[in-house]
Short mmCIF file of C-alpha atoms in Angstrom, two decimals:
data_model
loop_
_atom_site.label_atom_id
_atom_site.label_comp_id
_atom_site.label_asym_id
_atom_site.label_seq_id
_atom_site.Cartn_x
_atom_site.Cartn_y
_atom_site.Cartn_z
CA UNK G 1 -21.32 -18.20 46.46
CA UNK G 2 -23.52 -20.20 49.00
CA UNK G 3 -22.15 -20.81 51.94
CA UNK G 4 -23.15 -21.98 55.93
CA UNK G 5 -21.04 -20.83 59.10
CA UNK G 6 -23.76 -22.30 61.50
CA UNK G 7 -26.33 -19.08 60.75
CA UNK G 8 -28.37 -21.38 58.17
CA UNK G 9 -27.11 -21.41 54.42
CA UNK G 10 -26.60 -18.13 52.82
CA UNK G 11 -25.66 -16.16 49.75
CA UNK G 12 -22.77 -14.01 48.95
CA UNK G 13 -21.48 -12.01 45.99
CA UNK G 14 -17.38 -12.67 46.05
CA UNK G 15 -14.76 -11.74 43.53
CA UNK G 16 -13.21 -14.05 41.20
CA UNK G 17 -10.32 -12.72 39.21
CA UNK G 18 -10.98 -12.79 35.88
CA UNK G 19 -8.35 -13.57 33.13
CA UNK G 20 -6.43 -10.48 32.23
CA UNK G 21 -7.24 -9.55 28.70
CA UNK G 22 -4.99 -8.06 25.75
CA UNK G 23 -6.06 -4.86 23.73
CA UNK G 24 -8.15 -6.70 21.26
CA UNK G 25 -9.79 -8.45 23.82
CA UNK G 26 -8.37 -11.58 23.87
CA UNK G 27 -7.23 -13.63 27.17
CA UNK G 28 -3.74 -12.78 28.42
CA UNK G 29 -1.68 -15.14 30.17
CA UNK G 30 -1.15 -14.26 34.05
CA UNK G 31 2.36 -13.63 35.05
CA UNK G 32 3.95 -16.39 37.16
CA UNK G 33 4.84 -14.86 40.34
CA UNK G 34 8.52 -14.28 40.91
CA UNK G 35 8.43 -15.02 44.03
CA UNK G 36 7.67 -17.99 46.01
CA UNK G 37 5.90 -16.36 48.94
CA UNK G 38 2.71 -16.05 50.95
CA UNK G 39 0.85 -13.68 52.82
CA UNK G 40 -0.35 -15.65 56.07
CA UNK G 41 -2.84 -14.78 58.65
CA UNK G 42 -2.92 -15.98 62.43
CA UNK G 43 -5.66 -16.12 64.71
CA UNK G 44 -5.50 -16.76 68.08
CA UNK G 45 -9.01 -17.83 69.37
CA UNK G 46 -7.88 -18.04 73.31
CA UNK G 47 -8.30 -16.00 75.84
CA UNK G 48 -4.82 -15.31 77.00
CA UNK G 49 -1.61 -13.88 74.76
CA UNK G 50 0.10 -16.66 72.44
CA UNK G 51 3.35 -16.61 71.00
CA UNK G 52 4.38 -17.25 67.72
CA UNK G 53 6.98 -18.85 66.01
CA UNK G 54 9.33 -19.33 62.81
CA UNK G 55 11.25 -22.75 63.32
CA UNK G 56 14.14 -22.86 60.99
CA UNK G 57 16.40 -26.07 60.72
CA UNK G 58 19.06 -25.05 63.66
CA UNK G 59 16.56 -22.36 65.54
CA UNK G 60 13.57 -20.54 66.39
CA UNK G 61 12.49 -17.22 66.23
CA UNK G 62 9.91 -15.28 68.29
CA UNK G 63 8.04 -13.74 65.57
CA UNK G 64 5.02 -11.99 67.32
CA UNK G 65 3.13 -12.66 70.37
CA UNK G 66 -0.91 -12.37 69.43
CA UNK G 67 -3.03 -10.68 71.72
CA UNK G 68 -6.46 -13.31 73.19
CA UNK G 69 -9.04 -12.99 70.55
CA UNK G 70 -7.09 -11.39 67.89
CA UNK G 71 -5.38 -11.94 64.38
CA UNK G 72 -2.23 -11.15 62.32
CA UNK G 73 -0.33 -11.51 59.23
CA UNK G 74 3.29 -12.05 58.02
CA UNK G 75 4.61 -12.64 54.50
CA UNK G 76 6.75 -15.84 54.54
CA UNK G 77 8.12 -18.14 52.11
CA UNK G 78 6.43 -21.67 50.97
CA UNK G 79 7.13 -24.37 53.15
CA UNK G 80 8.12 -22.44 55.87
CA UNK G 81 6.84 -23.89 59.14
CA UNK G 82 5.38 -21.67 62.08
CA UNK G 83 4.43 -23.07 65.79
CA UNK G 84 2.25 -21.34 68.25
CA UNK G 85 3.41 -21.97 71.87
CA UNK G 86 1.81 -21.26 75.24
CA UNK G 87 4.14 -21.52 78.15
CA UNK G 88 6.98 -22.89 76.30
CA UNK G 89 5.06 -25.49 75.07
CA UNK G 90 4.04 -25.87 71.27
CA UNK G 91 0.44 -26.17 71.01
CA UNK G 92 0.18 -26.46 66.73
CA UNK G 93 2.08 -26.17 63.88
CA UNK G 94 1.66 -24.71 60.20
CA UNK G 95 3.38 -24.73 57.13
CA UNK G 96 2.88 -22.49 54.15
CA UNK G 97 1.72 -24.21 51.12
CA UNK G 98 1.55 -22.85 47.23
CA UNK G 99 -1.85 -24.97 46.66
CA UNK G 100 -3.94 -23.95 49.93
CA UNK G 101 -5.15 -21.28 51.89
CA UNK G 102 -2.62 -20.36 54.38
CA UNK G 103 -5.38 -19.03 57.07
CA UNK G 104 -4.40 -21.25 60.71
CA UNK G 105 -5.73 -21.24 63.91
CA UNK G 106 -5.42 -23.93 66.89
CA UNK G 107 -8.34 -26.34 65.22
CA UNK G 108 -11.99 -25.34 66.56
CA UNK G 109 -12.55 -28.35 68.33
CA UNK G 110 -8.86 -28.21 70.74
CA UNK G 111 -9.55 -24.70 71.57
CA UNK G 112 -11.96 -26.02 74.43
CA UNK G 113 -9.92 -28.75 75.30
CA UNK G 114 -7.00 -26.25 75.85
CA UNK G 115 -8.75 -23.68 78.11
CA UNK G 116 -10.28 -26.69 80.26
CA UNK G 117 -6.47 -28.10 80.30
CA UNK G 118 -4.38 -24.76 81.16
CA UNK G 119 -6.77 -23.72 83.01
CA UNK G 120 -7.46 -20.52 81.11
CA UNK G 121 -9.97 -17.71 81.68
CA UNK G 122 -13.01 -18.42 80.55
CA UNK G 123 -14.45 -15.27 77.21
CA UNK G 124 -15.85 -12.10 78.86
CA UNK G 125 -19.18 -10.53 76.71
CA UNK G 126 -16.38 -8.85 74.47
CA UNK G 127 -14.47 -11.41 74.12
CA UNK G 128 -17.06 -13.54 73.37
CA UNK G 129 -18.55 -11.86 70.67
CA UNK G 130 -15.26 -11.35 69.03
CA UNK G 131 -14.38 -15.25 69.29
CA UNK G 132 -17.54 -15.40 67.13
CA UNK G 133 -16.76 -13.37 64.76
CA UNK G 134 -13.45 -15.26 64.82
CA UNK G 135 -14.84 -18.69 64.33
CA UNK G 136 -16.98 -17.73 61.84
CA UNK G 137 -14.45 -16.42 59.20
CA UNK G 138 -12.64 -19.39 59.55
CA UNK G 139 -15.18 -21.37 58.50
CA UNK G 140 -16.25 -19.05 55.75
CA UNK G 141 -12.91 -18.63 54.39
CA UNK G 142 -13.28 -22.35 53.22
CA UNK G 143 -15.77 -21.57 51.60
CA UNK G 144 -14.36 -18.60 49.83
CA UNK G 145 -10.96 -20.80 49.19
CA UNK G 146 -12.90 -23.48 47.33
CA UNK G 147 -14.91 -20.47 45.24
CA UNK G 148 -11.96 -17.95 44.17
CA UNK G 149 -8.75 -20.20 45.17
CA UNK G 150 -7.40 -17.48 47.06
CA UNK G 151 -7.70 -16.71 51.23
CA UNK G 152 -10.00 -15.01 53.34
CA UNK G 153 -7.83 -12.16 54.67
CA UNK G 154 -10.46 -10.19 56.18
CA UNK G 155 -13.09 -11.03 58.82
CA UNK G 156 -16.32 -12.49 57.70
CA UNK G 157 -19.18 -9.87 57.31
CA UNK G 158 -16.84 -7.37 56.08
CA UNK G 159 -18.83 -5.29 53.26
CA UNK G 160 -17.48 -4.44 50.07
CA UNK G 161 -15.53 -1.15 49.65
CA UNK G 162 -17.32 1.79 49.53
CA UNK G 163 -15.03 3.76 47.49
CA UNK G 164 -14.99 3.67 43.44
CA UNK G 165 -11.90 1.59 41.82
CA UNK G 166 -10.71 2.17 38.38
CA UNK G 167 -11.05 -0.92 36.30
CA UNK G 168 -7.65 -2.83 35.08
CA UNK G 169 -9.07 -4.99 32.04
CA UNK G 170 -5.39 -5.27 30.38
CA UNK G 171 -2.19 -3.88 30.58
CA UNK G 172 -1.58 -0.43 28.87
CA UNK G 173 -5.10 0.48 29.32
CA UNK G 174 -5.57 4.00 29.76
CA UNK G 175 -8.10 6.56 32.31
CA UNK G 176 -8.55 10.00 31.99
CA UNK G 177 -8.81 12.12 34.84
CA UNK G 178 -8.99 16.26 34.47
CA UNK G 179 -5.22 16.65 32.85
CA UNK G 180 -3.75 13.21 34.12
CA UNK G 181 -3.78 9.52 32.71
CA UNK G 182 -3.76 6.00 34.58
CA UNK G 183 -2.08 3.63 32.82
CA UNK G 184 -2.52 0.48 34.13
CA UNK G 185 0.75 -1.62 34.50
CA UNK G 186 -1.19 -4.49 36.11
CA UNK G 187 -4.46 -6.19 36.73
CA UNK G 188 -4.00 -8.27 39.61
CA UNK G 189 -3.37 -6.80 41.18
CA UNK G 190 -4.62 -3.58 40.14
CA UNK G 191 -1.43 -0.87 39.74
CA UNK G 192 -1.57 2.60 37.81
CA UNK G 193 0.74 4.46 36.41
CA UNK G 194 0.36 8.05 36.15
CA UNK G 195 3.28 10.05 35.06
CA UNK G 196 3.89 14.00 35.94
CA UNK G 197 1.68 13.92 38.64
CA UNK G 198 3.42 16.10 40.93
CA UNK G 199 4.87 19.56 39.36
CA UNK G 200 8.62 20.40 40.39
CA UNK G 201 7.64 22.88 42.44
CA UNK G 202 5.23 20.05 44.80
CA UNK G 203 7.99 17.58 44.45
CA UNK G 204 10.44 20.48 45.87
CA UNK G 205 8.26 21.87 48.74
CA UNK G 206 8.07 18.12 49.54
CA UNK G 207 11.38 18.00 50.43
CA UNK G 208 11.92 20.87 52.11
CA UNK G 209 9.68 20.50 54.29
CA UNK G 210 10.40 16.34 54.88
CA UNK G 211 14.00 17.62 55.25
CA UNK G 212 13.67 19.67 57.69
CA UNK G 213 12.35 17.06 60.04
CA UNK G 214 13.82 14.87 62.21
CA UNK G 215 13.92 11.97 60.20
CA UNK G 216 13.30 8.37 62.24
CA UNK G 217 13.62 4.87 61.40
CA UNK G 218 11.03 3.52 59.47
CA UNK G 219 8.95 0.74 61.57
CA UNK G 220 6.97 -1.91 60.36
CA UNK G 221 6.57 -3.99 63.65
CA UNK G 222 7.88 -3.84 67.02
CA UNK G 223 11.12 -5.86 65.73
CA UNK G 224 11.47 -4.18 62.03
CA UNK G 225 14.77 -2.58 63.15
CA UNK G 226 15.85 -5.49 64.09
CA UNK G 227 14.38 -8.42 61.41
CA UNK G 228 15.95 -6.09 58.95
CA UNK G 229 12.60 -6.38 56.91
CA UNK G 230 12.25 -2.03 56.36
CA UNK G 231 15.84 0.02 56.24
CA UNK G 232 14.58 3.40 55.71
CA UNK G 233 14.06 6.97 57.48
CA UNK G 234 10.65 8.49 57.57
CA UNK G 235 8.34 11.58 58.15
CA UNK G 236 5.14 12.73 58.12
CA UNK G 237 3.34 16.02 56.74
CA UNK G 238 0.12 17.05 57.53
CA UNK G 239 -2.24 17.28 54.98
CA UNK G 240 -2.79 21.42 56.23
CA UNK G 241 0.75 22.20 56.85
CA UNK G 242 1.37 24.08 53.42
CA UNK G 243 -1.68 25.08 50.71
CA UNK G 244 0.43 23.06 48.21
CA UNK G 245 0.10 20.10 50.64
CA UNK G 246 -3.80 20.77 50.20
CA UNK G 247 -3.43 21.00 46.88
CA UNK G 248 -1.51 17.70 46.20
CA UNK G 249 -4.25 16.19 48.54
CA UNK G 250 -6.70 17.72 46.48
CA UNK G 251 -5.84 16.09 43.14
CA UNK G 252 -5.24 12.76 45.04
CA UNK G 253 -8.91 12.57 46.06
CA UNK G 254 -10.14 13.80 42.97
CA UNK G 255 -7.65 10.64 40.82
CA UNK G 256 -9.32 8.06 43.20
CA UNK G 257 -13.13 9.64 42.73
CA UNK G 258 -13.36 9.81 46.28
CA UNK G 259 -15.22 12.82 47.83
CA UNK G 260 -13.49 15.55 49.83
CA UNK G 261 -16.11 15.75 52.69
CA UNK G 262 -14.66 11.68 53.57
CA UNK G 263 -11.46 12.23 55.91
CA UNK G 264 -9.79 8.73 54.95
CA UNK G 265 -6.48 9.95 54.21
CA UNK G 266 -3.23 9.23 56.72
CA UNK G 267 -0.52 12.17 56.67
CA UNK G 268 2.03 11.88 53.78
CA UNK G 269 4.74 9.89 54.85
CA UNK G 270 7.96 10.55 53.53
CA UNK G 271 10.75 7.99 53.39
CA UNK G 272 14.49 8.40 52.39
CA UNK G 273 16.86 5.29 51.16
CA UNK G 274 19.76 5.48 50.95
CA UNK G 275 22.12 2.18 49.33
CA UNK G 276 21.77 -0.78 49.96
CA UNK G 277 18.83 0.52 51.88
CA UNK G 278 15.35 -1.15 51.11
CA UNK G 279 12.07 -2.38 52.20
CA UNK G 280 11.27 -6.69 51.79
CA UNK G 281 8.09 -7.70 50.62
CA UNK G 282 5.01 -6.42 52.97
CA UNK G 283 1.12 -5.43 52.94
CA UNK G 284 0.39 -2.16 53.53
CA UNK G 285 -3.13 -3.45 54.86
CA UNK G 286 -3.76 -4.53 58.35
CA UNK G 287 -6.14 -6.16 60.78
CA UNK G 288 -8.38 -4.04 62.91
CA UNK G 289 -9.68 -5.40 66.05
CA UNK G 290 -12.43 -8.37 64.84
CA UNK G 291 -15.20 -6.92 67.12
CA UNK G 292 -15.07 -3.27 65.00
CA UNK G 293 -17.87 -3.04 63.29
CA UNK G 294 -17.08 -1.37 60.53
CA UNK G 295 -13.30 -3.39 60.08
CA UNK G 296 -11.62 -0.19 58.93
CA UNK G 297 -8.02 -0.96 57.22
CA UNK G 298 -6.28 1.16 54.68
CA UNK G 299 -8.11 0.88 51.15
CA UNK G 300 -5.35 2.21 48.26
CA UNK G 301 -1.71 3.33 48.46
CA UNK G 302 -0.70 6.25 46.29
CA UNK G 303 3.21 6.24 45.81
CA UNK G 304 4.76 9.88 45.19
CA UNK G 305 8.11 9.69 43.77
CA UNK G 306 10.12 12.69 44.81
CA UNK G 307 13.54 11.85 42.59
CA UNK G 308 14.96 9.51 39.97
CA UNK G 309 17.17 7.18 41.16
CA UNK G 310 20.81 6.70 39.48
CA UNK G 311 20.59 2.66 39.91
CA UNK G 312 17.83 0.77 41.91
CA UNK G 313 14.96 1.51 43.87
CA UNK G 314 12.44 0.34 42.31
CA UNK G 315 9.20 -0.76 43.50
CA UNK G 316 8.58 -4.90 42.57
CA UNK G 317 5.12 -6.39 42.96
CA UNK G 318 6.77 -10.28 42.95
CA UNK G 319 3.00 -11.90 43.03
CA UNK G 320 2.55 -10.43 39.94
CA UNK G 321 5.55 -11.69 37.51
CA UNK G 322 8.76 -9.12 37.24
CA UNK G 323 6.61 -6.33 37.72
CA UNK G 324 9.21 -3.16 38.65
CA UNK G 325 8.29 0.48 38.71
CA UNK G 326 11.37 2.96 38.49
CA UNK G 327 11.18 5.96 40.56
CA UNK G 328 10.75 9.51 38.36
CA UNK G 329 10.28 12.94 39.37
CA UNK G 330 6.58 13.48 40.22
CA UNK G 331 5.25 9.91 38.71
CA UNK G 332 2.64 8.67 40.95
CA UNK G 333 1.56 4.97 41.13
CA UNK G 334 -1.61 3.60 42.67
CA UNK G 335 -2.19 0.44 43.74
CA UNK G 336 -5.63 -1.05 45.41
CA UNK G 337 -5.25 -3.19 48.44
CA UNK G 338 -8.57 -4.45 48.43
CA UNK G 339 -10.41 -6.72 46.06
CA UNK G 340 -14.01 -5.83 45.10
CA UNK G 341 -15.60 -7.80 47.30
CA UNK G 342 -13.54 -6.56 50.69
CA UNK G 343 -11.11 -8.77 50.91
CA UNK G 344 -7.64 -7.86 51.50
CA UNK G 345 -5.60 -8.21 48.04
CA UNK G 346 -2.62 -10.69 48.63
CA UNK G 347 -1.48 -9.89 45.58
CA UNK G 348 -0.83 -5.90 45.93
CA UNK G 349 2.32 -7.27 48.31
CA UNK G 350 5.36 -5.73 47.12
CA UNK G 351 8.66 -4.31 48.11
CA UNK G 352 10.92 -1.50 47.82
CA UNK G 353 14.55 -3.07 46.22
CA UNK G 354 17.67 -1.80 47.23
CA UNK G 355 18.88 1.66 46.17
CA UNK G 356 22.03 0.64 44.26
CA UNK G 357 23.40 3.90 43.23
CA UNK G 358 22.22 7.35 45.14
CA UNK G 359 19.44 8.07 47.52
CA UNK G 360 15.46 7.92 46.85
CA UNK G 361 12.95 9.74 48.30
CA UNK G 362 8.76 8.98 48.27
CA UNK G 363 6.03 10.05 49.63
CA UNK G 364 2.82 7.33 51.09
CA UNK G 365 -0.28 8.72 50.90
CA UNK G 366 -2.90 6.14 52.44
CA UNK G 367 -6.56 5.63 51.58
CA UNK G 368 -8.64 3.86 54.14
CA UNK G 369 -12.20 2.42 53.80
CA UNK G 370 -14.94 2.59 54.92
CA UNK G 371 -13.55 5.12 57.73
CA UNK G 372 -10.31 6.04 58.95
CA UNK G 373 -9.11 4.53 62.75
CA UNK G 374 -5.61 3.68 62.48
CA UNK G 375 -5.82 3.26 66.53
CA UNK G 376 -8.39 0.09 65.40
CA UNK G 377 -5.64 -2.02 63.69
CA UNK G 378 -3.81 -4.53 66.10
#
């Protein structure tokens, strides 16, 4: 892809998703998603906080306020409408569209105007170099927009993951690793399958030990509890708390081919549902700080599943047609979060339904790239 954000025209090597093919080869129609939402990202290119919000028909809702120089992201629905407002005053307004890329920012050529007309403090160094790298991934995620149809979700200059990632050339194709199989169960985005991963001894120490912690309420945000978007209780469990732990850590590394001298794992968290308990439609990828130079974020998610579930619970991927994976003892499903080229996968959104009848319990193992810094992600 050629492109030009003010550094003279350039080259770039991005990812377009190919079609899916069948087992003899032949194109495969994508599923339609079943669900009519987005992932959107926010920047806010001034130099003081800004808050935004969800306006509904009768109301509006704080959402998040966005630190100066700094991005995030929220899954919403199309056509729902977002304001950013600085000192009770809106400043813009977005709406989520199906047929564009749903990347906003106050428009480059206000954001002067503004901080001349409130008054605001003008970019230290940091800040300045930030606001550049800022700038500059809007305007390349234009370009990318036009060349793959989908959005920019990371920050311009991010390089390609380091880590391998299977292939996912049709659905039911198979990977061999030491005494396991990957099955793949989609292509776009990429999920894996890979049954009797866990023995029933793992999936019982598991529990034992997750149960005899204080369980808390899971978070996603500093509102989850109260947006109802996650229901669950959670844990964590070091990878060196138990040899088994090792082990299971062990085999992880060795199903994504990444090497054991690269510490790019989180701790295993462990999350209970019970009904009518569940988890709405998220990323499990964030935004690290835009100056970083390395813009570390999590890479793959490996769900553990730690029992079957008598009725619900499974795990949807809606951007990818009905896709549902039930929960069985010791299946393990991977999913990549990341395209090949390092952007964030919109796609590999998905949600944990409602446990209808019984409890479930999992186990999140996170793999970041290219480093791990969970303290980097705003």
């Amino acid at each position: 892809m050629e492109y030009n954000v003010g550094d003279g025209p350039q080259e770039t090597f991005v990812y377009v998703e190919p079609a899916p093919l069948d087992r003899n080869n032949s194109t495969s129609p994508q599923p339609p998603p079943s669900f009519s939402g987005r992932h959107v990202k926010f920047f806010n290119l001034l130099t003081v906080p800004i808050e935004l919000y969800w306006e509904q028909e009768t109301k509006t809702s704080l959402v998040k306020v966005l630190r100066p120089l700094s991005t995030a992201g929220i899954t919403a629905f199309v056509d729902h409408v977002f304001s950013f407002r600085l000192r009770e005053v809106v400043v813009e307004r977005f709406r989520v569209r199906a047929d564009a890329s749903n990347v906003f920012s106050i428009p480059l050529k206000v954001v002067d105007r503004m901080s001349q007309y409130y008054q605001l403090p003008e970019r230290t160094q940091p800040q300045e170099e930030s606001y550049q790298w800022l700038t500059k991934t809007l305007v390349y995620n234009d370009f990318y927009y036009n060349a793959t149809g989908r959005s920019f979700l990371s920050r311009y200059g991010r390089l390609p993951p380091r880590h391998f990632m299977w292939p996912a050339e049709y659905v039911g194709q198979e990977h061999k690793v030491e005494n396991w199989t990957l099955t793949v169960l989609s292509c776009a985005p990429r999920v894996f399958e890979v049954r009797d991963f866990l023995s029933s001894t793992e999936v019982e120490h598991l529990l034992h030990l997750a149960q005899h912690k204080e369980l808390q309420q899971s978070q996603v945000s500093d509102n989850a509890a109260a947006n109802g978007t996650r229901s669950s209780y959670n844990t964590w469990i070091g990878r060196r708390e138990s040899p088994l732990i090792e082990e299971v850590y062990r085999r992880a590394y060795n199903l994504l081919q990444v090497p054991h001298t690269l510490d790019v794992t989180e701790p295993l968290q462990v999350v209970r549902y019970r009904q009518k308990e569940a988890y709405k439609m998220h990323a499990d990828f964030g935004y690290p700080d835009p100056s970083h130079p390395e813009q570390p974020t999590r890479f793959a998610t490996l769900l553990l599943y730690l029992n079957a579930v008598a009725h619900g619970g499974e795990t949807a991927f809606p951007l990818c047609g009905d896709l549902r994976v039930r929960p069985e003892v010791g299946k393990a499903v991977l999913f990549y979060l990341q395209t090949p080229d390092g952007n964030m996968d919109e796609k590999s959104l998905h949600e944990a339904l409602p446990v209808i009848e019984g409890e479930k319990w999992l186990a999140n193992l996170w793999f970041w790239d290219p480093v791990k810094d969970v303290a980097s992600l705003q």
